[in-house]
PDB file of N, CA and C in Angstrom:
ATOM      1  N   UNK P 341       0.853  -1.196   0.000  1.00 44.00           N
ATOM      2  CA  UNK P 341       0.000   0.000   0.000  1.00 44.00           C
ATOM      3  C   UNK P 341       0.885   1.242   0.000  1.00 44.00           C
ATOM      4  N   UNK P 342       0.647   2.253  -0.864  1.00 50.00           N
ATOM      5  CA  UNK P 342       1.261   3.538  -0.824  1.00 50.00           C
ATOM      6  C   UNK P 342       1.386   4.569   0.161  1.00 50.00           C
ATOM      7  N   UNK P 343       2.323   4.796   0.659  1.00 52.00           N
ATOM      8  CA  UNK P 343       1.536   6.186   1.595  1.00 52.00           C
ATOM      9  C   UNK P 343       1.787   7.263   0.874  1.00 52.00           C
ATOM     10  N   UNK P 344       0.827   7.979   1.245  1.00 57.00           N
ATOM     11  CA  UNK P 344       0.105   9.318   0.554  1.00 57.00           C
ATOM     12  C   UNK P 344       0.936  10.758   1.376  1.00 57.00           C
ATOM     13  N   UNK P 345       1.101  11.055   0.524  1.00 67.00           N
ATOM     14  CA  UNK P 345       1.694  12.511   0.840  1.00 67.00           C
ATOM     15  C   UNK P 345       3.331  12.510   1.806  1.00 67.00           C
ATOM     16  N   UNK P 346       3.630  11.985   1.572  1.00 82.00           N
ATOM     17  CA  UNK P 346       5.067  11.733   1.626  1.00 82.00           C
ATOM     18  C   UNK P 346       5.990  12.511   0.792  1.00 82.00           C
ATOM     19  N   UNK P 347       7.112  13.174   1.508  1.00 92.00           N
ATOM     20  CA  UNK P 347       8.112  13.434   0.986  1.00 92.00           C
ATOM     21  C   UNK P 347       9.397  12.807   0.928  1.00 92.00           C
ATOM     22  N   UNK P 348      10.051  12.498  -0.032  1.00 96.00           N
ATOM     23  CA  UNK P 348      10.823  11.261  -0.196  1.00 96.00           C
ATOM     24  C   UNK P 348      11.735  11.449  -1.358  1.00 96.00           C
ATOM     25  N   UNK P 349      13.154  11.310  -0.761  1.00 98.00           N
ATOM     26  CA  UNK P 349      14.411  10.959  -1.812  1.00 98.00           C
ATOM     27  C   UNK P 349      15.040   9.812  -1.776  1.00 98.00           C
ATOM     28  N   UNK P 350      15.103   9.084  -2.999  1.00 97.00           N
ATOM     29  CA  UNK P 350      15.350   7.644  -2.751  1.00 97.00           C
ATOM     30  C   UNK P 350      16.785   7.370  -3.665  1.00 97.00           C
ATOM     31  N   UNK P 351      17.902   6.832  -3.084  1.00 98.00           N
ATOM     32  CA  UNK P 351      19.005   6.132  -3.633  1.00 98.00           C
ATOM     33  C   UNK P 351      18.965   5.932  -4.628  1.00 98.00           C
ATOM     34  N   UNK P 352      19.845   6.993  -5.937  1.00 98.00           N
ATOM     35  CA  UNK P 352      19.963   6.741  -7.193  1.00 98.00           C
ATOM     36  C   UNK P 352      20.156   5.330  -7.649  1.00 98.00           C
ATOM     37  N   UNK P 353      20.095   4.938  -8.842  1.00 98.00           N
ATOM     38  CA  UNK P 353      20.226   3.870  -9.621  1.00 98.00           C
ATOM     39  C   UNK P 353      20.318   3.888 -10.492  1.00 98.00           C
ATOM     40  N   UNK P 354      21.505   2.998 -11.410  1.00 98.00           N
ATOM     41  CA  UNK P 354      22.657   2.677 -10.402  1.00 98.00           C
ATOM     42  C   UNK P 354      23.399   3.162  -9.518  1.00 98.00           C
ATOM     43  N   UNK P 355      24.155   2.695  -8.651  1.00 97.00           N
ATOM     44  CA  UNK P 355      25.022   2.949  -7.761  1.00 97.00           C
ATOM     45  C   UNK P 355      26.140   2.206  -7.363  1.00 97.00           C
ATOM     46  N   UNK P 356      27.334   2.229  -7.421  1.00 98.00           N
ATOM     47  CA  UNK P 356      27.946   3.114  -8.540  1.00 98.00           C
ATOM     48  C   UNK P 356      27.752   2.870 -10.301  1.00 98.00           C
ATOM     49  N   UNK P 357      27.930   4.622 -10.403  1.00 98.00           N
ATOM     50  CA  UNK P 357      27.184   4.818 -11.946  1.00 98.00           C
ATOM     51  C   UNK P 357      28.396   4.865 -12.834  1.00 98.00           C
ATOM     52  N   UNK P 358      28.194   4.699 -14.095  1.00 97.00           N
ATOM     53  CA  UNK P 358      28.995   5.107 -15.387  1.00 97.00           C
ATOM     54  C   UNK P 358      28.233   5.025 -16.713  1.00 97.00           C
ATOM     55  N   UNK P 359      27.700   6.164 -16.964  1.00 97.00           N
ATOM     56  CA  UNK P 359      28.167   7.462 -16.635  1.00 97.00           C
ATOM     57  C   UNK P 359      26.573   8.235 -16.739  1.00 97.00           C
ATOM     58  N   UNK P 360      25.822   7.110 -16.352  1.00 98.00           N
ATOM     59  CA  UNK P 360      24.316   8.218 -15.853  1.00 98.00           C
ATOM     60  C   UNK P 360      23.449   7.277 -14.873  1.00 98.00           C
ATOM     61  N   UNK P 361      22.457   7.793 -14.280  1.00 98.00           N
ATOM     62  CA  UNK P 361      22.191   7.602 -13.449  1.00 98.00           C
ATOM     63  C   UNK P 361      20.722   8.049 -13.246  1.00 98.00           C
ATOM     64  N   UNK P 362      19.767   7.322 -12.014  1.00 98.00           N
ATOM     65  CA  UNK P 362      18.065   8.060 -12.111  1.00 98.00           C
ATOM     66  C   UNK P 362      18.204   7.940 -10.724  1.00 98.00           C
ATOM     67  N   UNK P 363      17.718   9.583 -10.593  1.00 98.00           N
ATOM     68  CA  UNK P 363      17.274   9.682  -9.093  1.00 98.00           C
ATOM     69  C   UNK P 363      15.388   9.844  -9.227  1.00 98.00           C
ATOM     70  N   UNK P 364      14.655   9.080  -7.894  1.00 98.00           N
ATOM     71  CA  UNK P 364      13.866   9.157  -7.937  1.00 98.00           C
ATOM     72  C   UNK P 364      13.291  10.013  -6.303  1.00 98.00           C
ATOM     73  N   UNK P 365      12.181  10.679  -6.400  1.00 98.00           N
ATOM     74  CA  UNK P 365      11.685  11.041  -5.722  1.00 98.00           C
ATOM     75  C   UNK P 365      10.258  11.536  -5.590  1.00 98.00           C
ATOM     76  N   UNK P 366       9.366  11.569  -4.530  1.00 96.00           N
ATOM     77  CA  UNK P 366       8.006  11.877  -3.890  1.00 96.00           C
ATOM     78  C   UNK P 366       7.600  12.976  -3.573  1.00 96.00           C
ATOM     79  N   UNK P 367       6.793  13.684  -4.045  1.00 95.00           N
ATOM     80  CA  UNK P 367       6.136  15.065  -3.605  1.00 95.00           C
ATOM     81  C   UNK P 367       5.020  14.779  -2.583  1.00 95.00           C
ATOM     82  N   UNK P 368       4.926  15.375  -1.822  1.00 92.00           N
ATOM     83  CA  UNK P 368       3.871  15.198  -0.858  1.00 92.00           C
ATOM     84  C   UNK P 368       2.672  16.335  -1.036  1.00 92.00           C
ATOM     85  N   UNK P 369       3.204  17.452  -2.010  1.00 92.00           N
ATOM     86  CA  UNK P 369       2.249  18.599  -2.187  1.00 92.00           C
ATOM     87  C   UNK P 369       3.419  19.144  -3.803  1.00 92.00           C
ATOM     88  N   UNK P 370       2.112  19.806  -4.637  1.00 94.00           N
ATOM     89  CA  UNK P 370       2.683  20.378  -5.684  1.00 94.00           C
ATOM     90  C   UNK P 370       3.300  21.605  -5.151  1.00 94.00           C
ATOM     91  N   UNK P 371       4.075  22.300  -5.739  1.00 95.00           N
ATOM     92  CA  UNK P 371       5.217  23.261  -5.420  1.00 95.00           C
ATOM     93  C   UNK P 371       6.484  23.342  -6.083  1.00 95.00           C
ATOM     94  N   UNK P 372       7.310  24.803  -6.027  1.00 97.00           N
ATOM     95  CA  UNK P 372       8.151  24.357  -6.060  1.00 97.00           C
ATOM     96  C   UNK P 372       9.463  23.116  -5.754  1.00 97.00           C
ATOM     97  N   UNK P 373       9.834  23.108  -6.742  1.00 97.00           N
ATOM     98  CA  UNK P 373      10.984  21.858  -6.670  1.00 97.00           C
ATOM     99  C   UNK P 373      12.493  22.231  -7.233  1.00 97.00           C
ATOM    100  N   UNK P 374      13.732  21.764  -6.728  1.00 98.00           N
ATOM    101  CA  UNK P 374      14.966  22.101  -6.942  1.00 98.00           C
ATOM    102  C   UNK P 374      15.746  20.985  -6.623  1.00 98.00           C
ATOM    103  N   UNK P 375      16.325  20.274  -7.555  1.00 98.00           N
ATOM    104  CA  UNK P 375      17.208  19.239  -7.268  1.00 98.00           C
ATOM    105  C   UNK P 375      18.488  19.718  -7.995  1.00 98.00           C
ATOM    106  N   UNK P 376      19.641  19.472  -7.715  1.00 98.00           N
ATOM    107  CA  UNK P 376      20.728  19.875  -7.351  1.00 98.00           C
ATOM    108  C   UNK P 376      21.792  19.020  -6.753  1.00 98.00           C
ATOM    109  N   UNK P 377      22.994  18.953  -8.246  1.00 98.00           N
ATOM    110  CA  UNK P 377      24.513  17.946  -8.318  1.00 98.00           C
ATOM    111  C   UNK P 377      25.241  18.584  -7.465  1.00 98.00           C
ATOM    112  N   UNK P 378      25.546  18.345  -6.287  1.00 98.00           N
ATOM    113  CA  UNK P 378      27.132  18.927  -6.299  1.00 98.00           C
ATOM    114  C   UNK P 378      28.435  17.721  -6.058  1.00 98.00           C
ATOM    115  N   UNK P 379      29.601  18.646  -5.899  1.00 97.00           N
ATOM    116  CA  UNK P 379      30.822  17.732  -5.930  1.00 97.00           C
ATOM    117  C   UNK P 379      30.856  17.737  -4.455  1.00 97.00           C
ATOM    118  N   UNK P 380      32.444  17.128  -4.295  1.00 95.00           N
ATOM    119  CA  UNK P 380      32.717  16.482  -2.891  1.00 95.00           C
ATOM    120  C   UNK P 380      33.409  18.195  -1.849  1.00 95.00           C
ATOM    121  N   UNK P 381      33.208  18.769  -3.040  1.00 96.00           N
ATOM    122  CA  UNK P 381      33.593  20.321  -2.363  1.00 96.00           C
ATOM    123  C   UNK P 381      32.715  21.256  -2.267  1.00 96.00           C
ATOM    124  N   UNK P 382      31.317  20.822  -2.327  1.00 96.00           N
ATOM    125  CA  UNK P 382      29.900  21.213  -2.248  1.00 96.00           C
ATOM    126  C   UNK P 382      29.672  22.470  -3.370  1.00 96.00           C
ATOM    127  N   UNK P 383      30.488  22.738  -4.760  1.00 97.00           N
ATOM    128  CA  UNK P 383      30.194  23.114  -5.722  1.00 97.00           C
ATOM    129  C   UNK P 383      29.205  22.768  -6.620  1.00 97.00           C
ATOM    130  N   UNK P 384      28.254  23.389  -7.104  1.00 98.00           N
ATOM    131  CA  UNK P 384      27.250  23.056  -7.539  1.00 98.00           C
ATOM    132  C   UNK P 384      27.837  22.752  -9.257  1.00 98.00           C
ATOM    133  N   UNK P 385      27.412  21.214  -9.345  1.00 98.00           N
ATOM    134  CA  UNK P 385      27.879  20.501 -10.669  1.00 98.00           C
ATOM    135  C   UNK P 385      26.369  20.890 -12.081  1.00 98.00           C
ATOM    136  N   UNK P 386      25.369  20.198 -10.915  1.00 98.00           N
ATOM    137  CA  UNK P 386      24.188  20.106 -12.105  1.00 98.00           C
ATOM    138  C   UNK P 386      23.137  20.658 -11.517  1.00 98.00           C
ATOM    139  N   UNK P 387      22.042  21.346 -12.362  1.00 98.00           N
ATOM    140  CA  UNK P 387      20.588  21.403 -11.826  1.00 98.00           C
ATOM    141  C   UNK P 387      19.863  20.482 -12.386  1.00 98.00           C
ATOM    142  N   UNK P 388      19.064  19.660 -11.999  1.00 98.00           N
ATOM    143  CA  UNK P 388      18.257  18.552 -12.855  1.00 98.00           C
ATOM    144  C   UNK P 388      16.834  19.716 -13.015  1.00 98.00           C
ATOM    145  N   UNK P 389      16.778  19.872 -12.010  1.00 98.00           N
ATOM    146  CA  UNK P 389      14.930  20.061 -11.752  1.00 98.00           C
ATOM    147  C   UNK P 389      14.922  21.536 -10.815  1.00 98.00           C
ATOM    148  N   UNK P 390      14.203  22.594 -11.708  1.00 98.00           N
ATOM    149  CA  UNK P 390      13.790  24.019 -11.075  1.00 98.00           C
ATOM    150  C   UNK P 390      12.904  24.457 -11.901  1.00 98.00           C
ATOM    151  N   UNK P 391      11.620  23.607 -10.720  1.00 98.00           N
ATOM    152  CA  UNK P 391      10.069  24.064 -11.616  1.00 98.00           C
ATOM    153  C   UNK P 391       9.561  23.929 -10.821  1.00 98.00           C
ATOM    154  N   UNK P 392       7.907  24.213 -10.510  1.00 97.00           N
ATOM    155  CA  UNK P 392       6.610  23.601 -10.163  1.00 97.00           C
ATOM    156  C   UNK P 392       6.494  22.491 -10.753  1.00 97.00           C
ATOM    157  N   UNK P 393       6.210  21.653  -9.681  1.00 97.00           N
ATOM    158  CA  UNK P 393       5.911  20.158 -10.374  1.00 97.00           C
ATOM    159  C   UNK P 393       4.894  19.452  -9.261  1.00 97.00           C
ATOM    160  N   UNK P 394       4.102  18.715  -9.568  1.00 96.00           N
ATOM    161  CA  UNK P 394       2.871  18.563  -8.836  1.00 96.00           C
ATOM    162  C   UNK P 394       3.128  17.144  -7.795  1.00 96.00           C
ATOM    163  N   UNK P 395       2.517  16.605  -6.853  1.00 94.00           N
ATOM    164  CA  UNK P 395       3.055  15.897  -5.984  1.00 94.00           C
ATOM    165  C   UNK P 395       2.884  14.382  -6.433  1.00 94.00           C
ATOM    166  N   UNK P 396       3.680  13.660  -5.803  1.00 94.00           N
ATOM    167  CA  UNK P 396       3.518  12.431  -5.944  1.00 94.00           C
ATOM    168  C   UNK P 396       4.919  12.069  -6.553  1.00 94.00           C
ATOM    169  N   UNK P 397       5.056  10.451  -7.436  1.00 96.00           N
ATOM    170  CA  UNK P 397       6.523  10.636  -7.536  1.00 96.00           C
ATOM    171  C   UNK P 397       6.892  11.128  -8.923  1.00 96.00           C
ATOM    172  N   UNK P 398       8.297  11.136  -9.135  1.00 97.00           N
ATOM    173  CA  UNK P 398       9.346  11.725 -10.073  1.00 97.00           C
ATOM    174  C   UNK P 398      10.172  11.312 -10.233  1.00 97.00           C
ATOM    175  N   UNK P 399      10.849  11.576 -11.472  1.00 97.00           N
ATOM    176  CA  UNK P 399      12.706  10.967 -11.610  1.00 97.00           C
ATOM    177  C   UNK P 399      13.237  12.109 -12.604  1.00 97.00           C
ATOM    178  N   UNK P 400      14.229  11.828 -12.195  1.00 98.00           N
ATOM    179  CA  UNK P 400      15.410  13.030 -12.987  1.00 98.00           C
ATOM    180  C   UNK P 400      16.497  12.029 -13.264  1.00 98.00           C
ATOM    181  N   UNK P 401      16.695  11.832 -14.883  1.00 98.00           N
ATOM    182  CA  UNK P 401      18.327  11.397 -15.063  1.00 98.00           C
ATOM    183  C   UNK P 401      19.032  12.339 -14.948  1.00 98.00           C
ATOM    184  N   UNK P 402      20.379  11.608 -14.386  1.00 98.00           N
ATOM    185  CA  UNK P 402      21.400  12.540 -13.924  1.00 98.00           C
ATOM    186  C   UNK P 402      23.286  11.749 -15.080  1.00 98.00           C
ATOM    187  N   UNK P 403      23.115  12.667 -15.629  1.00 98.00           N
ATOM    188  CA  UNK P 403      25.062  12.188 -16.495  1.00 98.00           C
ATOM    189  C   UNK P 403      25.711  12.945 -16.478  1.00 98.00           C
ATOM    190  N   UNK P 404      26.590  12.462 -15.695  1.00 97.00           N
ATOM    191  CA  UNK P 404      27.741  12.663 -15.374  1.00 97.00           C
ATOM    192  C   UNK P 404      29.172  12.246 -16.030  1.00 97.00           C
ATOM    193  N   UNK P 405      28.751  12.399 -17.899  1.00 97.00           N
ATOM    194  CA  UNK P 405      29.721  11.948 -18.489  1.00 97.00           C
ATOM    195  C   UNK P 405      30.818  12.935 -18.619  1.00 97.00           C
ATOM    196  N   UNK P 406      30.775  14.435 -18.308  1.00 95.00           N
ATOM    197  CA  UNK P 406      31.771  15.377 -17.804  1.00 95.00           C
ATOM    198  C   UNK P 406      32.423  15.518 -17.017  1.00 95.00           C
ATOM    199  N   UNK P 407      31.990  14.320 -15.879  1.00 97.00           N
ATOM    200  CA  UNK P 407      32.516  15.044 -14.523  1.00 97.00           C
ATOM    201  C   UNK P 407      33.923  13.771 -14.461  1.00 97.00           C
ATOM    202  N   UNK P 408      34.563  14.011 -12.901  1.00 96.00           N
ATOM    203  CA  UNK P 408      35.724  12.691 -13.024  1.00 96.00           C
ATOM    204  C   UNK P 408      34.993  11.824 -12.091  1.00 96.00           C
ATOM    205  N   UNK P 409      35.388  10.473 -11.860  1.00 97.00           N
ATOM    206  CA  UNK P 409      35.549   9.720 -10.511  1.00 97.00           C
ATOM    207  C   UNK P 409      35.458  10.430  -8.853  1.00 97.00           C
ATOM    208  N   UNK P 410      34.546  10.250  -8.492  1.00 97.00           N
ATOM    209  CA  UNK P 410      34.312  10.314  -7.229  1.00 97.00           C
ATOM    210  C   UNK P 410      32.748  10.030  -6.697  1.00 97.00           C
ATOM    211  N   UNK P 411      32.720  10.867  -5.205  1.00 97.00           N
ATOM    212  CA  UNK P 411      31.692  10.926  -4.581  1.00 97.00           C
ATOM    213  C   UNK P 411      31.077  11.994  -5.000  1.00 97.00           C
ATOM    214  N   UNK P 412      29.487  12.241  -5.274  1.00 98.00           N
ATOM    215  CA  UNK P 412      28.599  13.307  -5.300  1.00 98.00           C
ATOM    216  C   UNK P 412      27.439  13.421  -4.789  1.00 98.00           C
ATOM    217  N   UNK P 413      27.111  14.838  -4.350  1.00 98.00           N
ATOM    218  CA  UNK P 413      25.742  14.467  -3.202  1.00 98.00           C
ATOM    219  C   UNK P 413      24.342  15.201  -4.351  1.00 98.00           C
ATOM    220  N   UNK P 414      23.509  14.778  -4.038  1.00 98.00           N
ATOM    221  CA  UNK P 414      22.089  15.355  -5.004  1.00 98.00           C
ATOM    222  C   UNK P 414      20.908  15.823  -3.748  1.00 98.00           C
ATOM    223  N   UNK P 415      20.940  16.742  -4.059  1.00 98.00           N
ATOM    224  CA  UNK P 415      20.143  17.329  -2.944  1.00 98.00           C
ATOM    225  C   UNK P 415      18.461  18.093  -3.402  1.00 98.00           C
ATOM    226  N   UNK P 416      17.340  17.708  -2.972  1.00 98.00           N
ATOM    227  CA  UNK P 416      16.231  17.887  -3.018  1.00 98.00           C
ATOM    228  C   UNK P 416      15.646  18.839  -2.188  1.00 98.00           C
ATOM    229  N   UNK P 417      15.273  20.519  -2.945  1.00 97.00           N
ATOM    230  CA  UNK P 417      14.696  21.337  -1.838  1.00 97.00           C
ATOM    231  C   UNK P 417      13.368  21.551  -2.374  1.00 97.00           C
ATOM    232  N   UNK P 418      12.437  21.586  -1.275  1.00 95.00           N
ATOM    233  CA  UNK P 418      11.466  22.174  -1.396  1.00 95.00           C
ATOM    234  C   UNK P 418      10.709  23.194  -0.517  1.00 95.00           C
ATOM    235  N   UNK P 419       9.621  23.798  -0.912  1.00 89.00           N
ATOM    236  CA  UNK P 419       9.343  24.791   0.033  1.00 89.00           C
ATOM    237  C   UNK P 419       9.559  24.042   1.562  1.00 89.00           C
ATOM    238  N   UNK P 420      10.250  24.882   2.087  1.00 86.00           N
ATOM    239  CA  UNK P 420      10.773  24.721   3.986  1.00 86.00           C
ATOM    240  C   UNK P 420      11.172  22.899   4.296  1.00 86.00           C
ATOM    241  N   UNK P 421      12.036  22.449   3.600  1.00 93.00           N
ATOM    242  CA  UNK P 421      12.433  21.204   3.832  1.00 93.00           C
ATOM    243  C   UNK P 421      13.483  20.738   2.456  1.00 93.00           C
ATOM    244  N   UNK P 422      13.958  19.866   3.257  1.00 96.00           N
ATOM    245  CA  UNK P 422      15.397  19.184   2.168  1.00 96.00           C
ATOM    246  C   UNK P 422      15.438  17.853   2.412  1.00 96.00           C
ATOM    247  N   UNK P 423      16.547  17.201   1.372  1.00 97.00           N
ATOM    248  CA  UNK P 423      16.720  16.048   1.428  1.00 97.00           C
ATOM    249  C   UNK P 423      18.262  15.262   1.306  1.00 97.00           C
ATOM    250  N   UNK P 424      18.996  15.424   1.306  1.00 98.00           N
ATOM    251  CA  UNK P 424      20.565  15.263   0.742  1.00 98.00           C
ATOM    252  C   UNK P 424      20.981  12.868   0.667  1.00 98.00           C
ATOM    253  N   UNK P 425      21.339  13.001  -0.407  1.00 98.00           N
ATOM    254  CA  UNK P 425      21.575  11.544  -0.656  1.00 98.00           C
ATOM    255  C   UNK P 425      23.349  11.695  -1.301  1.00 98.00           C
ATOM    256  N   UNK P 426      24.621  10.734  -1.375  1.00 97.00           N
ATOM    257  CA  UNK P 426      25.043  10.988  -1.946  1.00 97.00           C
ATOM    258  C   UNK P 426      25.523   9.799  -3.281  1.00 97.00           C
ATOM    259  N   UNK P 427      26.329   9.658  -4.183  1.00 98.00           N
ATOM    260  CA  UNK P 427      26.420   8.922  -5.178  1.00 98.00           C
ATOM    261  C   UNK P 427      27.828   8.948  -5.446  1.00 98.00           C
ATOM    262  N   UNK P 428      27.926   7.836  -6.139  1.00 98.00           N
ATOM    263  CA  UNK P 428      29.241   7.028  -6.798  1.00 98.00           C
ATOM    264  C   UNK P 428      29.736   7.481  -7.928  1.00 98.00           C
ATOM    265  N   UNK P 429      30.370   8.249  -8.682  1.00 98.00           N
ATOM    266  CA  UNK P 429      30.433   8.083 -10.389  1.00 98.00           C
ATOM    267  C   UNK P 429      32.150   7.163 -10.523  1.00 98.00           C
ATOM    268  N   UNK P 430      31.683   6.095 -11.499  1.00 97.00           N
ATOM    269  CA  UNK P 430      33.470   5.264 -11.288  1.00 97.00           C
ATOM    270  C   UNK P 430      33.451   5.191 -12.925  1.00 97.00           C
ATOM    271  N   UNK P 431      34.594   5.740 -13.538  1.00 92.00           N
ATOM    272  CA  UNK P 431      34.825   5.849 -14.499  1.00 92.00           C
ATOM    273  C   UNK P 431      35.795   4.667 -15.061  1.00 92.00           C
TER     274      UNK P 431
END
C-alpha cells in the first residue's frame, strides 16, 4: 500500500554509476521543486529540476559523463524542507 503525501528521496540507480544515473523522488504537495549535483567540495555541478511540479513521484536522469571519478551528493529542496543523498560516479 502507498503512503500518501510523503516526501521522499530515494538512492539513485545505479550505484555506482557510469556514466548516468536516475534519481527518484516523492512530492507530498505540488510546489516548487529544486534538485541539485554537487561535488565532494559542495560546488554546484548540475541542476536537474527548477520548476513547479505537482506531488507524488518523479525521476530526474542525472550524467555525469563530464565530470571525473568520485563521490557526489544530489540534494532535493522544497518549500521549507530538504533532502541530501550521496552517489558514486566510477569511471
Amino acid at each position: 500500500e502507498a503512503v500518501v503525501g510523503r516526501f521522499a528521496l530515494e538512492q539513485n540507480s545505479p550505484n555506482p554509476f557510469n556514466p548516468a544515473t536516475e534519481i527518484r523522488y516523492e512530492l507530498k504537495a505540488a510546489g516548487p521543486v529544486r534538485l541539485t549535483v554537487f561535488d565532494a567540495l559542495g560546488r554546484e555541478v548540475a541542476r536537474l529540476v527548477d520548476a513547479i511540479q505537482s506531488a507524488g513521484p518523479h525521476q530526474s536522469r542525472f550524467d555525469g559523463s563530464g565530470l571525473t571519478s568520485g563521490i557526489y551528493l544530489y540534494r532535493l529542496d522544497i518549500e521549507g524542507d530538504s533532502k541530501t543523498r550521496h552517489m558514486m560516479l566510477m569511471k
